[in-house]
Amino acid sequence: MASFRLLNYAGAEGKPRPGILVGDEVIDLESAGLSGSTYEMLQDWDASQKKLGEIADDPASYDCHPLTDVDLLAPILYPPVVYNAAQNYVDHQKEMSGGTELVKEDTHPYFFLKAGPHCIIGPGADIRLPAVSDFIDWEAELAVVIGKPARNVKAKDALDYIAGYTIFNDLSARDMKPAGRPFNVHWFSHKNFDGSGPMGPWMVPANDIPDPHDVDIKLWVNDELKQDSNSKYLFFDIYEQIEYISARMTMRPGDVIATGTPSGVGAPYGGRLKPGDTVTIEIGGIGKLVNPVVQGD
């Protein structure tokens, strides 16, 4: 079965069209007789993956476009929820707490949520800095896409529930403090604003990533390398995260887990995005996610 990447691209008048990338060509899935969005395909991922593999084996039979000629959109339009892991790399724990390192046996995975339809933008889309914040920070993350309903899944079985992987940028408004409240961070405003979750450029099926716990993660702001790490340094690994979440909520096909960011964010020294910047994230085995930065309202 040929390798492929699941994606969305802009068709006539910008209307999303599902496709797969095979080599340097995007195959339009509607031309291959498949109806429905990529999100809908994830609802029966085993059957969809088999059909997509068959299409990928015979690209000449379908409507194809060079990758350079299409405008990509987010690969899932839209995950209802993104589970975001916080403080899930030891080096990031230290940089955000003045050197404190958690003891794994004394704690548990720590998550907040992002609203997918509001926060997700795709490759090439503008990061629009919200007027309510003067301190938008970057966070490169390996993201996991769920491929079947998951409830009370044990870590040893978690891989069976993963459809694939993509790139996520967990943009954060660092200056959102809960005035008059006895907490340190206003998590809703800190993490949820329009476009606060760039994602893409496509989803790589799980069987094309031999070890998701050994992929390089890099982020540049303009030409300056800010983050340079590897998923092997995850504090709680992907499978442990799925076990923790699924013990509390039934994870659904199309849900996304952003698994945490390594060190190199701007917060410790006041680094922040500004209009005219470009953010580039590269994750081994997946590709690059590039987004320009503009001032929003």
Short mmCIF file of C-alpha atoms in Angstrom, two decimals:
data_model
loop_
_atom_site.label_atom_id
_atom_site.label_comp_id
_atom_site.label_asym_id
_atom_site.label_seq_id
_atom_site.Cartn_x
_atom_site.Cartn_y
_atom_site.Cartn_z
CA MET A 1 0.00 0.00 0.00
CA ALA A 2 1.38 3.39 -1.00
CA SER A 3 2.11 5.95 1.68
CA PHE A 4 -0.17 8.99 1.84
CA ARG A 5 -0.95 12.08 3.91
CA LEU A 6 -4.53 13.12 4.68
CA LEU A 7 -5.27 16.81 4.07
CA ASN A 8 -7.70 19.53 3.06
CA TYR A 9 -7.09 22.09 0.37
CA ALA A 10 -8.96 25.12 -0.92
CA GLY A 11 -11.06 24.46 -4.01
CA ALA A 12 -13.24 26.88 -5.94
CA GLU A 13 -13.97 30.04 -3.94
CA GLY A 14 -11.92 28.62 -1.09
CA LYS A 15 -14.30 25.76 -0.36
CA PRO A 16 -12.51 22.95 1.52
CA ARG A 17 -11.86 19.79 -0.45
CA PRO A 18 -10.45 16.61 1.10
CA GLY A 19 -7.41 15.06 -0.47
CA ILE A 20 -4.39 12.89 0.06
CA LEU A 21 -0.80 13.70 -0.74
CA VAL A 22 1.08 10.98 -2.61
CA GLY A 23 4.61 11.99 -3.47
CA ASP A 24 4.30 15.60 -4.64
CA GLU A 25 0.74 15.25 -5.96
CA VAL A 26 -2.54 15.97 -4.19
CA ILE A 27 -5.31 13.56 -5.16
CA ASP A 28 -8.79 15.06 -4.92
CA LEU A 29 -10.86 12.51 -2.99
CA GLU A 30 -14.18 13.57 -4.45
CA SER A 31 -12.81 12.65 -7.88
CA ALA A 32 -12.07 9.22 -6.40
CA GLY A 33 -15.70 8.79 -5.39
CA LEU A 34 -15.28 9.61 -1.71
CA SER A 35 -17.76 12.03 -0.19
CA GLY A 36 -17.52 13.66 3.19
CA SER A 37 -14.91 15.62 5.08
CA THR A 38 -11.68 14.35 6.55
CA TYR A 39 -13.37 14.56 9.95
CA GLU A 40 -16.13 12.26 8.68
CA MET A 41 -13.53 9.84 7.28
CA LEU A 42 -12.00 9.56 10.74
CA GLN A 43 -15.30 8.29 12.13
CA ASP A 44 -14.56 4.91 10.50
CA TRP A 45 -10.83 5.24 10.14
CA ASP A 46 -10.03 1.56 9.56
CA ALA A 47 -12.28 1.43 6.50
CA SER A 48 -11.24 4.90 5.31
CA GLN A 49 -7.54 4.13 5.61
CA LYS A 50 -7.93 0.99 3.53
CA LYS A 51 -9.79 2.86 0.79
CA LEU A 52 -7.31 5.76 0.84
CA GLY A 53 -4.45 3.32 0.49
CA GLU A 54 -6.07 1.80 -2.57
CA ILE A 55 -6.47 5.28 -4.10
CA ALA A 56 -2.85 6.09 -3.31
CA ASP A 57 -1.76 2.96 -5.19
CA ASP A 58 -3.26 4.29 -8.44
CA PRO A 59 -2.98 8.10 -8.46
CA ALA A 60 -3.12 8.41 -12.26
CA SER A 61 -6.78 7.37 -12.21
CA TYR A 62 -7.90 10.45 -10.30
CA ASP A 63 -7.86 14.23 -10.39
CA CYS A 64 -4.42 15.31 -9.18
CA HIS A 65 -2.79 18.68 -8.51
CA PRO A 66 0.87 19.48 -7.83
CA LEU A 67 1.33 20.26 -4.16
CA THR A 68 2.90 23.59 -5.10
CA ASP A 69 -0.34 24.64 -6.84
CA VAL A 70 -2.74 24.15 -3.92
CA ASP A 71 -3.49 26.14 -0.78
CA LEU A 72 -3.62 23.78 2.15
CA LEU A 73 -6.12 24.10 4.99
CA ALA A 74 -6.10 22.47 8.41
CA PRO A 75 -6.19 18.67 7.98
CA ILE A 76 -9.29 18.31 10.17
CA LEU A 77 -12.16 20.78 9.84
CA TYR A 78 -12.78 20.79 12.75
CA PRO A 79 -11.93 18.73 15.82
CA PRO A 80 -14.59 19.53 18.43
CA VAL A 81 -11.93 19.66 21.12
CA VAL A 82 -8.18 19.70 21.46
CA TYR A 83 -6.75 18.23 24.64
CA ASN A 84 -3.58 20.19 25.40
CA ALA A 85 -0.97 18.73 27.73
CA ALA A 86 0.69 21.32 29.99
CA GLN A 87 4.19 21.14 31.47
CA ASN A 88 4.86 17.84 29.77
CA TYR A 89 8.59 18.20 29.11
CA VAL A 90 11.00 18.42 32.06
CA ASP A 91 12.99 21.25 30.48
CA HIS A 92 9.78 23.24 29.90
CA GLN A 93 8.71 22.64 33.50
CA LYS A 94 12.01 24.15 34.64
CA GLU A 95 11.94 27.17 32.33
CA MET A 96 8.39 28.09 33.38
CA SER A 97 8.89 27.58 37.13
CA GLY A 98 12.36 28.90 37.82
CA GLY A 99 14.00 25.49 37.86
CA THR A 100 11.39 23.30 39.58
CA GLU A 101 11.19 19.74 38.23
CA LEU A 102 8.13 17.59 38.89
CA VAL A 103 8.40 14.03 40.19
CA LYS A 104 6.37 11.82 37.87
CA GLU A 105 5.25 9.41 40.59
CA ASP A 106 3.83 12.31 42.60
CA THR A 107 1.70 13.85 39.89
CA HIS A 108 -0.44 13.06 36.85
CA PRO A 109 -0.97 14.42 33.32
CA TYR A 110 -2.26 17.98 33.29
CA PHE A 111 -4.56 19.23 30.51
CA PHE A 112 -6.54 22.22 29.35
CA LEU A 113 -8.91 22.35 26.37
CA LYS A 114 -9.04 24.40 23.20
CA ALA A 115 -12.21 24.79 21.15
CA GLY A 116 -11.32 23.35 17.76
CA PRO A 117 -13.75 25.26 15.50
CA HIS A 118 -12.66 28.58 17.00
CA CYS A 119 -8.94 28.01 17.48
CA ILE A 120 -7.79 25.83 14.57
CA ILE A 121 -6.20 27.47 11.54
CA GLY A 122 -4.23 25.78 8.79
CA PRO A 123 -0.82 26.13 7.17
CA GLY A 124 -0.17 29.52 5.65
CA ALA A 125 -3.06 31.13 7.52
CA ASP A 126 -2.36 34.33 9.40
CA ILE A 127 -1.77 34.21 13.13
CA ARG A 128 -3.86 37.24 14.08
CA LEU A 129 -2.59 38.72 17.33
CA PRO A 130 -5.67 39.54 19.43
CA ALA A 131 -5.99 43.13 20.62
CA VAL A 132 -6.70 41.92 24.17
CA SER A 133 -3.12 40.65 24.58
CA ASP A 134 0.35 42.11 24.14
CA PHE A 135 2.17 38.82 24.78
CA ILE A 136 1.39 35.97 22.36
CA ASP A 137 3.91 33.14 22.70
CA TRP A 138 4.65 30.06 20.58
CA GLU A 139 4.65 26.36 21.54
CA ALA A 140 5.61 23.65 19.03
CA GLU A 141 3.88 20.33 19.73
CA LEU A 142 3.45 16.86 18.28
CA ALA A 143 -0.30 16.27 17.95
CA VAL A 144 -2.17 12.97 18.00
CA VAL A 145 -5.41 12.36 16.09
CA ILE A 146 -7.80 9.81 17.60
CA GLY A 147 -9.19 7.21 15.19
CA LYS A 148 -11.82 5.29 17.17
CA PRO A 149 -13.89 5.77 20.34
CA ALA A 150 -11.61 5.40 23.35
CA ARG A 151 -12.91 4.80 26.86
CA ASN A 152 -10.84 3.36 29.73
CA VAL A 153 -7.99 2.52 27.37
CA LYS A 154 -4.82 1.19 28.98
CA ALA A 155 -1.51 2.68 27.89
CA LYS A 156 -0.36 -0.65 26.45
CA ASP A 157 -3.33 -0.63 24.04
CA ALA A 158 -3.40 3.09 23.21
CA LEU A 159 -1.65 2.86 19.85
CA ASP A 160 -4.66 0.98 18.48
CA TYR A 161 -6.76 4.14 18.94
CA ILE A 162 -4.47 6.55 17.09
CA ALA A 163 -5.29 7.45 13.49
CA GLY A 164 -2.24 9.60 12.92
CA TYR A 165 -0.08 12.56 13.81
CA THR A 166 0.21 16.20 12.84
CA ILE A 167 1.85 19.45 14.02
CA PHE A 168 0.25 21.86 16.47
CA ASN A 169 1.23 25.34 17.65
CA ASP A 170 -0.30 26.00 21.07
CA LEU A 171 -0.31 29.81 20.94
CA SER A 172 -0.57 31.34 24.39
CA ALA A 173 -1.54 34.79 25.70
CA ARG A 174 0.97 35.00 28.54
CA ASP A 175 -0.40 38.24 29.97
CA MET A 176 -3.84 36.88 30.79
CA LYS A 177 -3.99 36.98 34.58
CA PRO A 178 -7.21 36.40 36.55
CA ALA A 179 -7.59 39.76 38.25
CA GLY A 180 -9.39 39.38 41.57
CA ARG A 181 -9.29 35.59 41.41
CA PRO A 182 -7.13 33.23 43.51
CA PHE A 183 -5.42 31.56 40.56
CA ASN A 184 -2.19 32.18 38.68
CA VAL A 185 -3.44 31.80 35.09
CA HIS A 186 -6.73 32.58 33.38
CA TRP A 187 -6.66 29.38 31.33
CA PHE A 188 -9.61 30.18 29.08
CA SER A 189 -8.25 33.53 27.90
CA HIS A 190 -4.66 32.31 28.05
CA LYS A 191 -5.24 29.52 25.56
CA ASN A 192 -8.50 30.23 23.70
CA PHE A 193 -8.68 33.01 21.15
CA ASP A 194 -9.43 33.01 17.43
CA GLY A 195 -6.65 31.20 15.58
CA SER A 196 -4.77 30.11 18.69
CA GLY A 197 -4.21 26.60 17.31
CA PRO A 198 -2.37 26.46 13.98
CA MET A 199 -2.37 22.82 12.83
CA GLY A 200 -1.09 20.90 9.81
CA PRO A 201 0.04 20.70 7.14
CA TRP A 202 -1.56 17.22 6.99
CA MET A 203 -2.13 14.11 9.06
CA VAL A 204 0.40 11.31 8.73
CA PRO A 205 -1.17 7.87 9.38
CA ALA A 206 0.12 6.24 12.54
CA ASN A 207 1.74 3.32 10.73
CA ASP A 208 3.99 5.77 8.86
CA ILE A 209 5.59 7.01 12.10
CA PRO A 210 7.59 4.03 13.43
CA ASP A 211 8.15 5.58 16.86
CA PRO A 212 6.19 8.70 17.85
CA HIS A 213 8.40 8.93 20.92
CA ASP A 214 11.48 9.67 18.85
CA VAL A 215 10.75 12.52 16.45
CA ASP A 216 12.62 15.82 16.30
CA ILE A 217 10.65 18.98 17.13
CA LYS A 218 11.96 22.37 15.99
CA LEU A 219 10.47 25.87 15.87
CA TRP A 220 11.81 29.03 14.29
CA VAL A 221 10.59 32.60 14.62
CA ASN A 222 11.77 34.12 11.36
CA ASP A 223 15.27 32.64 10.95
CA GLU A 224 15.98 32.17 14.65
CA LEU A 225 15.75 28.64 16.02
CA LYS A 226 13.83 28.87 19.29
CA GLN A 227 12.89 25.26 20.09
CA ASP A 228 15.01 22.21 19.30
CA SER A 229 14.05 18.97 21.02
CA ASN A 230 12.66 15.47 20.55
CA SER A 231 9.48 13.71 21.65
CA LYS A 232 11.57 11.17 23.56
CA TYR A 233 11.71 13.79 26.32
CA LEU A 234 7.96 13.75 26.95
CA PHE A 235 7.21 13.62 30.68
CA PHE A 236 4.03 11.57 30.26
CA ASP A 237 4.19 9.75 26.94
CA ILE A 238 1.40 9.66 24.36
CA TYR A 239 0.00 6.35 25.54
CA GLU A 240 -0.10 7.46 29.18
CA GLN A 241 -1.93 10.61 28.11
CA ILE A 242 -4.58 8.58 26.28
CA GLU A 243 -5.03 6.35 29.32
CA TYR A 244 -5.49 9.37 31.59
CA ILE A 245 -7.98 11.21 29.35
CA SER A 246 -10.01 8.14 28.40
CA ALA A 247 -10.51 7.24 32.06
CA ARG A 248 -12.43 10.50 32.40
CA MET A 249 -13.96 11.22 29.00
CA THR A 250 -14.73 9.08 25.99
CA MET A 251 -12.34 10.25 23.32
CA ARG A 252 -13.96 10.40 19.90
CA PRO A 253 -12.62 9.97 16.37
CA GLY A 254 -11.25 13.30 15.19
CA ASP A 255 -10.32 14.49 18.68
CA VAL A 256 -6.79 15.83 18.90
CA ILE A 257 -4.21 15.68 21.68
CA ALA A 258 -1.47 18.32 21.61
CA THR A 259 1.09 16.44 23.66
CA GLY A 260 3.05 19.33 25.18
CA THR A 261 5.89 21.63 24.23
CA PRO A 262 9.61 21.46 25.03
CA SER A 263 11.72 24.37 26.26
CA GLY A 264 12.43 27.40 24.12
CA VAL A 265 9.20 29.37 24.47
CA GLY A 266 9.35 33.14 24.80
CA ALA A 267 7.83 33.51 28.27
CA PRO A 268 11.00 33.20 30.40
CA TYR A 269 12.67 36.21 28.74
CA GLY A 270 9.69 38.16 27.43
CA GLY A 271 9.92 36.89 23.84
CA ARG A 272 6.67 37.37 21.96
CA LEU A 273 5.28 37.34 18.46
CA LYS A 274 4.86 40.61 16.58
CA PRO A 275 3.34 41.58 13.24
CA GLY A 276 5.63 40.66 10.37
CA ASP A 277 7.06 37.54 12.06
CA THR A 278 6.84 34.07 10.54
CA VAL A 279 6.58 30.95 12.70
CA THR A 280 7.89 27.67 11.26
CA ILE A 281 7.55 24.33 13.03
CA GLU A 282 9.19 21.17 11.71
CA ILE A 283 8.56 17.71 13.14
CA GLY A 284 10.43 14.68 11.85
CA GLY A 285 8.37 12.36 9.67
CA ILE A 286 5.55 14.88 9.32
CA GLY A 287 6.77 18.07 7.64
CA LYS A 288 6.58 21.82 8.21
CA LEU A 289 3.84 24.13 9.46
CA VAL A 290 4.41 27.77 8.50
CA ASN A 291 2.25 30.72 9.59
CA PRO A 292 2.80 34.47 9.18
CA VAL A 293 1.91 36.85 12.00
CA VAL A 294 -0.30 39.93 11.62
CA GLN A 295 -2.11 42.25 14.00
CA GLY A 296 -5.70 41.24 14.65
CA ASP A 297 -8.58 42.98 16.35
#
